[in-house]
Amino acid sequence: MHKSLSFRAAVVSLVLLTLFLGIWEGLNSAVKDKAPLSEYELLMGGASQEARVPPPSDVFRLAMEELGNPFYDAGPNDKGIGIQLGYSLYRVLTGFFLAALIALPIGFLVGMSPLMHKALNPFIQVLRPISPLAWMPLALFIIKDSETSAIFVIFICSIWPMLINTAFGVANVRQDWVNVARTHELGPLQTAFQVILPAAAPTILTGMRISIGIAWLVIVAAEMLVGGTGIGYYVWNEWNNLDLASVIFSIVMIGMVGMLLDIALGSISRLVEYEE
Amino acid sequence: MSSHFVEVQGLAKRYPSPGGAQALTVFENANFGINKGEFVCIIGHSGCGKSTILNILAGLDEASDGVVIMNGKEVSGPSLERGVVFQNYSLLPWRSTLKNITFAVQARWPGWSRDQVVEHSMKFLELVGLKGVEQRKPSQLSGGMRQRVSIARAFATQPQLLLMDEPFGALDALTRGMIQEELIKIWEETHQTVFMITHDVDEAILLSDRILLMTNGPQARVAESVQVSIPRPRSRTDIIHHPAYYKIRNHLVDFLVNRSKELSGSAQRQDFSAVDSTHPAVVDPGTAAETAPTITYRQAAG
Ligand SMILES: Nc1ncnc2c1ncn2[C@@H]1O[C@H](COP(=O)(O)OP(=O)(O)OP(=O)(O)O)[C@@H](O)[C@H]1O
Ligand SMILES: [Mg+2]
């Protein structure tokens, strides 16, 4: 009997994961067996552990603990993973939606008007390759608030893929469909909403999907810089505490949330996709 | 001034050549009229400018010279009074079949209620035999079905002039024949004024009251206006037995094979202008006395 492709793929994925975790666990416990911790080492909080990456079982135990109570808040340096992720998500989504608010109309304008395309293109080309983190000092100086600065950095990095994809999608709407709008005497607004927007929507959504991916990459680095709250700060803080199990756990969580964001945008883009 | 419903006067289209020296004249001095309720086809070799003429009639393209007057008013942009069936159907792929039609009906009659719009749209979908697939997207329809949707959309808006650019060009012979019959049926019900481009001589004879013939480009002209004097209603199977059929057919084929080339270009223009430089010669091969082109007909019969 041939099982379905996705079933077989899932089996292979599980085998690979088990292998990887098994080897990781095995290597670590081998080290442990050879050199059991002396009382001195234990007292030093595992000074010799510097060289030792915690085995997956440790990480798993910690993950269970953290996920069991994700929203506790015990002071500025001890908050649950859920709270930290919540801060990061809030910043990413705020920056992202602000960027969409600006990028979509401007992208539309650039896509519709060859004049605006030519006029704005030089700015876009210069601003786009700037690493979003390079804006951080300027943002901190002008805004004087680390929270808002982080949102601003997300805003700046989300804007370009959305703007460029929107402009491209709008500029490349098939002339036939524009002609359909013209022969039916649609006004500019009706043409924009009934023909151009649906025609360009898949391209626009691709831009949004790229944007949110980049935003999630950037927020971790931004929060390491500004500190205070958020998953990026959490990773850095745990590193300073030399709690590597927490570092690994949060790395995995960053990946999971990033994947969920992508899945969310992916399912929205499936709604607007069409087949010619 | 003129008795025609649509009047095309001195129409020309030129494109500036890249060097900037001499402009490329696709066609010039096109003069013809279309009567209300008339079905007119235009035939000519590829590249002579048929689509350009149709797009100018639709208001989608601008003429370099000349005017198009419809109903006493100059055409200066697209209008719902002129419906277009595009060669590649041009359905909106993100809308269902029904919504492609309601889209047009709503644009035509913005004051109509939702129910009224749907009812009217369904009527025209039924007319082209597409009841039952109204919820499908165009990508889930065959080429023939898509073209029917496109035709239904154009007829549903009941424009004063319907323009069709090789509507059956991409269809296989069987499907084409079926849709031709459907088109005849709808046309007989509505008596819509139609201007249609085709490459198919038989299709032109089956459908038209009159066939315009264009000479080869560049500098193409509308050289002849051929009357199709075969009574209606016509059907694909019966029409070929009509005595006028092969006379007309041979006349058209002779034009396309021989004379479209001879008459084309600037060299022959002087000759031609001696006869009539502005209006296409009116020909009626169906009722004319038997001339050379009927040889083929006699061969076919004997
Ligand atoms: N932008 C342009 N610049 C220069 N020449 C053009 C341009 N657009 C069209 N043409 C020319 O205009 C001519 C007429 O084109 P058109 O599409 O009207 O031909 P057609 O008769 O419809 O041909 P077909 O039967 O193949 O559809 C062609 O020879 C083409 O080369
Ligand atoms: Mg053409």
XYZ file of C-alpha atoms and ligand atoms in Angstrom:
610
model
C 0.000 0.000 0.000
C 1.291 3.411 -0.917
C 0.641 5.955 1.775
C 0.093 9.542 0.727
C 3.102 11.698 0.000
C 2.535 13.986 2.984
C 2.315 10.980 5.307
C 5.629 9.626 4.047
C 7.193 13.081 4.262
C 6.030 13.390 7.874
C 7.627 10.041 8.684
C 10.941 11.134 7.157
C 10.775 14.450 9.036
C 10.181 12.657 12.338
C 13.039 10.230 11.703
C 15.410 13.114 10.950
C 14.310 15.018 14.048
C 14.729 11.954 16.270
C 18.158 11.281 14.812
C 19.273 14.866 15.333
C 17.985 15.049 18.912
C 19.370 11.588 19.656
C 22.876 12.464 18.520
C 22.756 15.761 20.384
C 21.538 14.065 23.564
C 24.061 11.237 23.161
C 27.051 13.526 22.744
C 26.113 15.510 25.812
C 25.438 12.624 28.116
C 28.758 11.086 27.006
C 30.513 14.206 28.279
C 28.515 14.037 31.479
C 29.422 10.399 32.115
C 33.118 10.968 31.650
C 33.342 13.991 33.890
C 30.709 14.085 36.590
C 30.474 17.518 38.130
C 32.465 17.989 41.256
C 30.905 19.750 44.177
C 33.070 22.770 43.435
C 31.848 22.972 39.897
C 28.260 22.711 41.035
C 28.836 25.547 43.474
C 30.276 27.681 40.722
C 26.976 27.378 38.882
C 28.499 25.160 36.238
C 31.580 27.138 35.259
C 32.764 24.154 33.252
C 29.366 24.078 31.583
C 30.494 26.985 29.445
C 31.749 24.474 26.952
C 28.647 22.363 27.207
C 25.493 22.872 25.242
C 22.545 21.595 27.285
C 21.040 18.385 25.916
C 17.587 18.467 24.339
C 16.090 16.788 27.375
C 17.082 19.809 29.495
C 15.677 22.186 26.923
C 12.512 20.145 26.727
C 12.078 20.159 30.481
C 12.544 23.931 30.534
C 10.154 24.356 27.631
C 7.454 22.413 29.478
C 7.976 24.596 32.501
C 7.919 27.857 30.531
C 4.997 26.899 28.353
C 3.088 25.708 31.410
C 3.097 29.245 32.727
C 3.883 31.535 29.817
C 2.414 34.753 31.157
C 3.927 35.131 34.617
C 5.514 38.462 35.421
C 8.061 38.540 38.236
C 9.809 41.829 37.660
C 11.653 43.383 34.715
C 14.141 40.540 34.258
C 11.799 37.646 34.823
C 8.778 37.500 32.599
C 7.117 34.501 30.955
C 7.946 33.625 27.349
C 4.379 34.446 26.324
C 4.718 38.005 27.585
C 8.046 38.486 25.812
C 6.719 37.102 22.548
C 3.636 39.249 23.000
C 5.741 42.402 23.199
C 7.661 41.445 20.083
C 4.519 40.538 18.168
C 2.881 43.786 19.182
C 5.856 45.777 17.846
C 6.100 43.766 14.654
C 2.400 44.002 13.899
C 2.184 47.710 14.728
C 5.193 48.569 12.582
C 3.977 46.264 9.844
C 0.464 47.715 9.658
C 1.733 51.285 9.786
C 4.060 50.395 6.923
C 1.171 48.847 4.987
C -0.846 52.009 5.516
C 1.875 54.011 3.804
C 3.336 51.480 1.365
C 0.117 50.309 -0.284
C -1.183 53.743 -1.384
C 2.261 54.931 -2.439
C 2.884 51.656 -4.247
C -0.441 52.107 -6.025
C 0.520 55.616 -7.053
C 3.956 54.544 -8.276
C 2.426 51.643 -10.187
C -0.270 53.768 -11.819
C 1.735 56.841 -12.715
C 4.904 56.625 -14.789
C 5.729 60.158 -13.613
C 5.609 59.218 -9.931
C 7.510 56.048 -10.704
C 10.357 57.984 -12.248
C 10.242 60.662 -9.556
C 10.184 58.347 -6.529
C 12.388 55.569 -7.835
C 15.733 57.195 -6.883
C 14.589 57.607 -3.266
C 13.362 54.045 -3.091
C 16.573 52.693 -4.570
C 18.726 54.555 -2.031
C 16.573 53.939 1.032
C 15.814 50.290 0.399
C 19.311 48.796 0.859
C 19.841 50.520 4.218
C 19.905 48.001 7.036
C 16.927 48.827 9.234
C 19.169 48.745 12.310
C 21.209 51.619 10.893
C 18.178 53.808 11.556
C 18.184 52.901 15.236
C 20.480 55.665 16.594
C 18.683 58.322 14.608
C 15.323 56.945 15.704
C 16.377 56.872 19.359
C 17.639 60.434 19.098
C 14.551 61.832 17.426
C 11.848 59.718 19.061
C 13.596 59.405 22.451
C 11.597 56.293 23.263
C 13.055 52.829 22.834
C 9.666 51.172 22.397
C 8.605 53.514 19.592
C 12.060 53.355 18.034
C 11.785 49.591 17.745
C 8.411 49.995 16.060
C 9.903 52.576 13.744
C 12.672 50.198 12.726
C 10.063 47.538 11.926
C 8.083 50.124 9.989
C 11.118 51.083 7.914
C 12.103 47.523 7.060
C 8.547 46.392 6.232
C 7.806 49.238 3.910
C 10.062 48.374 0.959
C 8.953 44.890 -0.100
C 5.314 45.976 0.171
C 5.861 49.186 -1.743
C 7.877 47.598 -4.507
C 5.570 44.610 -4.938
C 2.479 46.786 -4.939
C 3.960 49.086 -7.565
C 5.036 46.122 -9.667
C 1.698 44.349 -9.363
C -0.281 47.459 -10.198
C 1.917 48.443 -13.133
C 1.641 44.965 -14.630
C -2.106 44.455 -14.530
C -3.042 43.030 -17.929
C -4.072 45.763 -20.339
C -7.059 43.610 -21.358
C -8.543 43.897 -17.872
C -7.931 47.621 -17.783
C -9.695 47.805 -21.152
C -12.637 45.889 -19.699
C -12.854 48.552 -16.990
C -12.621 51.307 -19.587
C -15.281 49.887 -21.908
C -17.602 49.563 -18.912
C -16.993 53.206 -18.032
C -15.730 52.485 -14.529
C -14.497 55.561 -12.673
C -10.952 55.740 -11.297
C -11.964 54.512 -7.841
C -14.102 51.686 -9.196
C -11.304 50.665 -11.552
C -8.849 50.677 -8.674
C -11.013 48.577 -6.360
C -12.820 46.319 -8.803
C -10.081 45.582 -11.316
C -6.572 46.724 -10.372
C -6.634 45.741 -6.714
C -7.940 42.193 -7.237
C -5.635 41.731 -10.210
C -2.569 42.882 -8.262
C -3.589 41.369 -4.923
C -1.495 38.178 -5.187
C 1.647 40.216 -5.914
C 0.831 42.650 -3.115
C 0.289 39.808 -0.650
C 3.635 38.287 -1.648
C 5.230 41.621 -0.741
C 3.440 41.648 2.610
C 4.575 38.129 3.286
C 8.197 39.044 2.583
C 7.805 42.135 4.764
C 6.512 40.323 7.801
C 9.288 37.747 7.465
C 11.914 40.482 7.451
C 10.185 42.317 10.293
C 10.337 39.214 12.456
C 14.033 38.802 11.655
C 14.740 42.409 12.528
C 12.734 42.642 15.761
C 15.045 40.194 17.544
C 18.103 42.271 16.727
C 16.306 45.539 17.489
C 15.206 44.324 20.904
C 18.720 43.152 21.708
C 19.758 46.750 21.114
C 17.016 48.614 22.911
C 16.506 46.112 25.749
C 13.695 46.105 28.249
C 11.181 43.647 26.889
C 10.592 41.365 23.942
C 11.920 38.045 22.758
C 15.145 39.581 21.440
C 15.888 41.073 24.847
C 14.940 37.765 26.464
C 17.497 35.840 24.376
C 20.207 38.335 25.190
C 19.314 38.398 28.861
C 19.424 34.602 29.143
C 22.777 34.607 27.396
C 24.045 37.033 30.027
C 22.677 34.673 32.679
C 24.493 31.846 30.862
C 21.196 29.997 30.745
C 21.764 28.246 27.447
C 18.729 26.029 27.765
C 16.573 29.164 27.784
C 18.510 30.566 24.837
C 17.863 27.442 22.789
C 14.245 27.325 23.885
C 13.692 30.924 22.799
C 15.458 30.321 19.489
C 12.981 27.542 18.797
C 10.095 29.781 19.843
C 11.289 32.559 17.518
C 11.267 30.053 14.685
C 7.797 28.786 15.591
C 6.238 32.235 15.775
C 7.931 33.270 12.525
C 6.481 30.201 10.869
C 3.007 30.963 12.212
C 3.210 34.520 10.890
C 4.166 33.195 7.481
C 1.366 30.628 7.534
C -1.117 33.367 8.445
C -0.051 35.600 5.560
C 0.097 32.555 3.285
C -3.501 31.639 3.994
C -4.615 35.210 3.380
C -2.834 35.237 0.042
C -4.546 32.005 -0.890
C -7.834 33.865 -0.539
C -6.921 36.443 -3.166
C -5.118 34.165 -5.581
C -6.703 33.428 -8.935
C -5.918 31.202 -11.853
C -5.843 32.685 -15.325
C -25.440 64.726 -43.083
C -25.251 60.967 -43.343
C -27.838 58.275 -43.076
C -25.548 55.758 -41.367
C -25.793 54.940 -37.686
C -22.005 54.717 -37.450
C -19.993 56.832 -39.836
C -16.230 56.385 -40.259
C -14.654 59.287 -42.105
C -11.097 59.558 -43.392
C -9.731 57.368 -40.616
C -5.950 56.844 -40.504
C -3.456 55.440 -38.045
C 0.230 56.311 -38.170
C 3.034 55.363 -35.836
C 6.134 57.529 -35.615
C 9.081 55.457 -36.811
C 11.904 54.990 -34.320
C 14.324 57.042 -36.447
C 11.836 59.870 -36.559
C 12.082 60.062 -40.333
C 8.862 58.877 -41.951
C 5.873 57.745 -39.966
C 4.580 54.235 -40.495
C 1.079 54.453 -41.907
C -0.838 51.361 -40.921
C -3.970 52.384 -42.835
C -5.404 55.603 -44.139
C -8.465 57.099 -45.727
C -10.836 54.530 -44.289
C -14.434 55.501 -45.028
C -17.430 53.353 -44.330
C -20.757 53.353 -42.572
C -22.733 50.874 -40.515
C -26.517 50.915 -40.431
C -28.608 50.299 -37.372
C -29.202 46.593 -36.905
C -26.624 45.671 -39.506
C -24.072 42.891 -39.062
C -20.804 43.948 -40.709
C -17.647 41.858 -40.895
C -14.216 43.104 -41.876
C -11.633 40.845 -43.486
C -8.029 41.523 -44.352
C -4.594 40.039 -44.020
C -2.809 39.946 -40.698
C -1.310 43.296 -39.735
C -3.432 45.439 -42.030
C -4.954 47.228 -39.053
C -8.313 45.584 -38.385
C -7.849 45.484 -34.624
C -6.669 49.070 -34.691
C -9.850 50.150 -36.467
C -11.969 48.208 -33.992
C -10.142 49.728 -31.033
C -10.652 53.200 -32.461
C -14.360 52.447 -32.880
C -14.417 51.281 -29.267
C -12.669 54.461 -28.156
C -9.747 52.487 -26.700
C -7.281 53.776 -29.289
C -6.945 57.149 -30.965
C -6.923 57.786 -34.695
C -4.156 59.865 -36.256
C -6.642 61.321 -38.690
C -10.353 61.226 -39.299
C -13.366 60.728 -37.076
C -15.841 58.099 -36.020
C -19.373 59.380 -35.556
C -21.976 57.272 -33.849
C -25.541 58.455 -33.536
C -24.474 61.952 -34.571
C -21.823 62.180 -31.849
C -18.082 61.901 -32.282
C -16.484 58.928 -30.521
C -13.882 60.209 -28.081
C -13.342 57.438 -25.566
C -14.774 54.139 -24.400
C -18.465 53.992 -23.645
C -21.036 51.473 -22.491
C -22.850 52.225 -25.745
C -20.112 50.264 -27.508
C -19.601 46.767 -26.151
C -16.424 44.877 -26.985
C -15.791 41.150 -27.234
C -12.038 40.778 -27.101
C -10.152 38.091 -28.945
C -8.781 36.591 -25.722
C -12.148 36.806 -23.912
C -10.792 39.187 -21.243
C -12.845 37.760 -18.425
C -11.821 38.791 -14.927
C -10.333 35.541 -13.584
C -10.985 36.258 -9.915
C -14.729 36.554 -10.516
C -17.120 33.713 -11.118
C -18.849 33.364 -14.472
C -22.007 34.987 -13.146
C -20.093 37.786 -11.423
C -18.267 38.576 -14.651
C -21.654 39.356 -16.136
C -23.223 41.096 -13.140
C -20.130 43.304 -13.088
C -21.033 44.591 -16.549
C -24.772 44.769 -15.916
C -24.213 46.743 -12.741
C -21.941 49.168 -14.553
C -24.624 49.595 -17.210
C -27.572 50.095 -14.863
C -26.177 51.297 -11.524
C -29.673 51.873 -10.135
C -30.808 48.275 -10.488
C -31.399 46.094 -7.452
C -29.213 43.082 -6.803
C -31.991 40.675 -7.788
C -32.696 42.535 -10.986
C -29.011 42.437 -11.946
C -28.713 38.701 -11.271
C -31.922 37.894 -13.100
C -30.887 39.867 -16.176
C -27.398 38.296 -16.146
C -28.777 34.780 -15.801
C -31.050 35.375 -18.771
C -28.051 36.049 -20.998
C -26.063 33.128 -19.556
C -28.978 30.883 -20.467
C -29.079 32.406 -23.917
C -25.539 31.159 -24.585
C -26.296 27.800 -22.978
C -24.250 28.258 -19.827
C -26.863 27.687 -17.155
C -25.393 25.568 -14.376
C -21.800 26.747 -14.553
C -22.446 30.270 -13.283
C -20.500 29.709 -10.052
C -17.353 28.456 -11.796
C -14.303 30.625 -12.305
C -13.248 31.297 -15.911
C -10.193 29.077 -15.402
C -12.570 26.166 -14.844
C -14.265 26.688 -18.216
C -13.201 25.538 -21.662
C -12.135 28.068 -24.277
C -15.481 27.849 -26.003
C -17.376 28.376 -22.774
C -15.221 31.377 -21.899
C -15.959 32.942 -25.240
C -19.661 32.376 -24.651
C -19.393 34.170 -21.304
C -17.639 37.013 -23.048
C -20.397 37.191 -25.677
C -23.091 36.998 -23.003
C -21.398 39.839 -21.126
C -21.379 42.033 -24.218
C -24.987 41.270 -25.183
C -26.205 41.677 -21.597
C -25.201 45.332 -21.530
C -27.247 45.862 -24.711
C -24.859 48.346 -26.286
C -25.906 50.269 -29.361
C -22.891 48.871 -31.203
C -21.204 45.553 -30.537
C -17.564 45.179 -31.563
C -15.985 41.738 -31.820
C -12.315 41.106 -32.531
C -11.911 37.615 -33.986
C -14.158 36.202 -31.302
C -13.807 32.623 -32.527
C -10.180 32.750 -33.622
C -8.923 30.520 -30.828
C -11.639 27.879 -31.064
C -11.639 24.522 -32.823
C -13.889 24.115 -35.865
C -16.664 22.200 -34.080
C -16.983 24.607 -31.172
C -16.718 27.531 -33.527
C -19.627 26.241 -35.584
C -21.793 25.782 -32.512
C -21.105 29.254 -31.191
C -21.675 30.769 -34.621
C -25.158 29.275 -34.617
C -25.754 30.597 -31.126
C -24.581 34.022 -32.203
C -27.013 33.953 -35.146
C -29.792 32.983 -32.774
C -29.038 35.823 -30.356
C -28.566 38.286 -33.168
C -31.904 37.335 -34.670
C -33.540 37.954 -31.294
C -31.845 41.254 -30.540
C -30.977 42.734 -33.926
C -27.915 44.183 -32.368
C -25.679 46.314 -34.588
C -22.427 44.360 -34.908
C -18.976 45.085 -36.294
C -16.811 41.997 -36.306
C -13.304 41.065 -37.390
C -12.701 37.608 -38.775
C -10.176 35.672 -40.814
C -12.714 33.096 -41.814
C -14.445 33.737 -45.133
C -17.244 31.220 -44.475
C -17.904 32.697 -41.064
C -18.175 36.166 -42.601
C -20.700 35.027 -45.204
C -22.749 33.098 -42.652
C -23.034 36.013 -40.249
C -22.868 39.285 -42.144
C -25.121 41.533 -44.088
C -22.057 43.170 -45.524
C -18.345 42.389 -45.607
C -15.638 45.063 -45.731
C -12.395 44.082 -47.409
C -9.068 45.633 -46.520
C -5.988 45.710 -48.711
C -2.648 44.645 -47.294
C -0.695 46.967 -45.018
C 1.154 49.203 -44.636
C -1.001 52.001 -46.018
C -3.936 49.648 -46.103
C -7.368 50.809 -47.180
C -10.913 49.602 -46.941
C -11.245 48.806 -50.616
C -14.552 47.006 -51.044
C -17.880 46.585 -49.403
C -19.399 43.250 -50.388
C -23.147 42.770 -50.014
C -24.178 39.324 -48.771
C -27.527 38.877 -50.476
C -28.515 35.583 -48.912
C -31.812 35.623 -47.057
C -32.072 35.030 -43.329
C -32.524 33.007 -41.239
C -29.360 31.247 -42.319
C -27.864 28.037 -41.063
C -24.439 26.612 -41.597
C -25.729 23.546 -43.406
C -28.230 25.206 -45.729
C -26.321 28.316 -46.681
C -23.801 26.463 -48.825
C -26.574 25.348 -51.165
C -27.642 28.885 -51.902
C -26.590 29.884 -55.448
C -25.079 33.165 -54.255
C -22.870 31.467 -51.674
C -19.990 30.395 -53.899
C -20.133 33.558 -55.960
C -19.566 35.595 -52.825
C -17.062 33.172 -51.456
C -15.001 33.170 -54.639
C -15.110 36.916 -54.801
C -13.758 37.163 -51.267
C -11.076 34.542 -51.771
C -10.004 36.167 -55.018
C -9.695 39.470 -53.210
C -7.656 38.012 -50.366
C -5.387 35.938 -52.588
C -4.831 38.337 -55.475
C -6.274 41.783 -55.343
C -5.533 42.703 -51.707
C -1.873 42.663 -52.694
C -2.302 44.404 -56.043
C -4.368 47.199 -54.569
C -2.089 47.757 -51.626
C 0.675 50.276 -51.103
C 1.207 53.742 -52.508
C 2.130 52.681 -56.050
C -1.389 51.562 -56.908
C -3.040 54.358 -55.081
C -3.068 56.678 -58.046
C -4.900 54.146 -60.165
C -7.398 53.508 -57.537
C -8.047 57.128 -56.738
C -8.973 57.583 -60.373
C -11.958 55.345 -59.694
C -12.894 56.456 -56.202
C -10.374 57.431 -53.603
C -12.652 57.891 -50.663
C -15.331 55.249 -50.526
C -14.996 51.515 -50.892
C -16.424 50.079 -54.081
C -19.806 48.495 -53.408
C -19.997 44.964 -54.802
C -22.794 42.432 -54.844
C -21.365 39.215 -56.285
C -24.395 37.191 -55.189
C -26.818 38.865 -57.574
C -24.308 39.879 -60.272
C -24.203 38.053 -63.574
C -21.910 35.068 -63.561
C -18.288 36.077 -63.892
C -14.982 34.322 -63.791
C -14.850 33.470 -60.067
C -17.878 31.172 -60.364
C -15.708 28.569 -62.069
C -14.991 27.028 -58.720
C -18.661 26.758 -58.045
C -19.297 24.900 -61.311
C -16.442 22.574 -60.532
C -17.856 21.894 -57.126
C -21.268 21.221 -58.597
C -20.046 19.049 -61.446
N 2.934 50.608 -31.143
C 3.105 50.345 -32.430
N 4.135 50.875 -33.125
C 4.296 50.613 -34.430
N 3.490 49.828 -35.133
C 2.444 49.253 -34.511
C 2.191 49.479 -33.129
N 1.087 48.797 -32.780
C 0.661 48.169 -33.900
N 1.466 48.437 -34.941
C 1.309 47.955 -36.311
O -0.015 48.195 -36.715
C -0.395 47.220 -37.648
C -1.834 46.863 -37.433
O -1.996 46.093 -36.262
P -3.394 45.394 -35.946
O -3.268 44.685 -34.655
O -4.471 46.399 -36.069
O -3.498 44.345 -37.146
P -4.650 43.309 -37.447
O -5.170 43.614 -38.804
O -5.633 43.256 -36.352
O -3.846 41.957 -37.526
P -4.281 40.499 -37.058
O -5.213 40.007 -38.089
O -3.016 39.736 -37.065
O -4.903 40.623 -35.714
C 0.579 46.080 -37.534
O 1.263 45.953 -38.740
C 1.510 46.467 -36.423
O 2.822 46.178 -36.805
Mg -6.050 41.814 -34.753
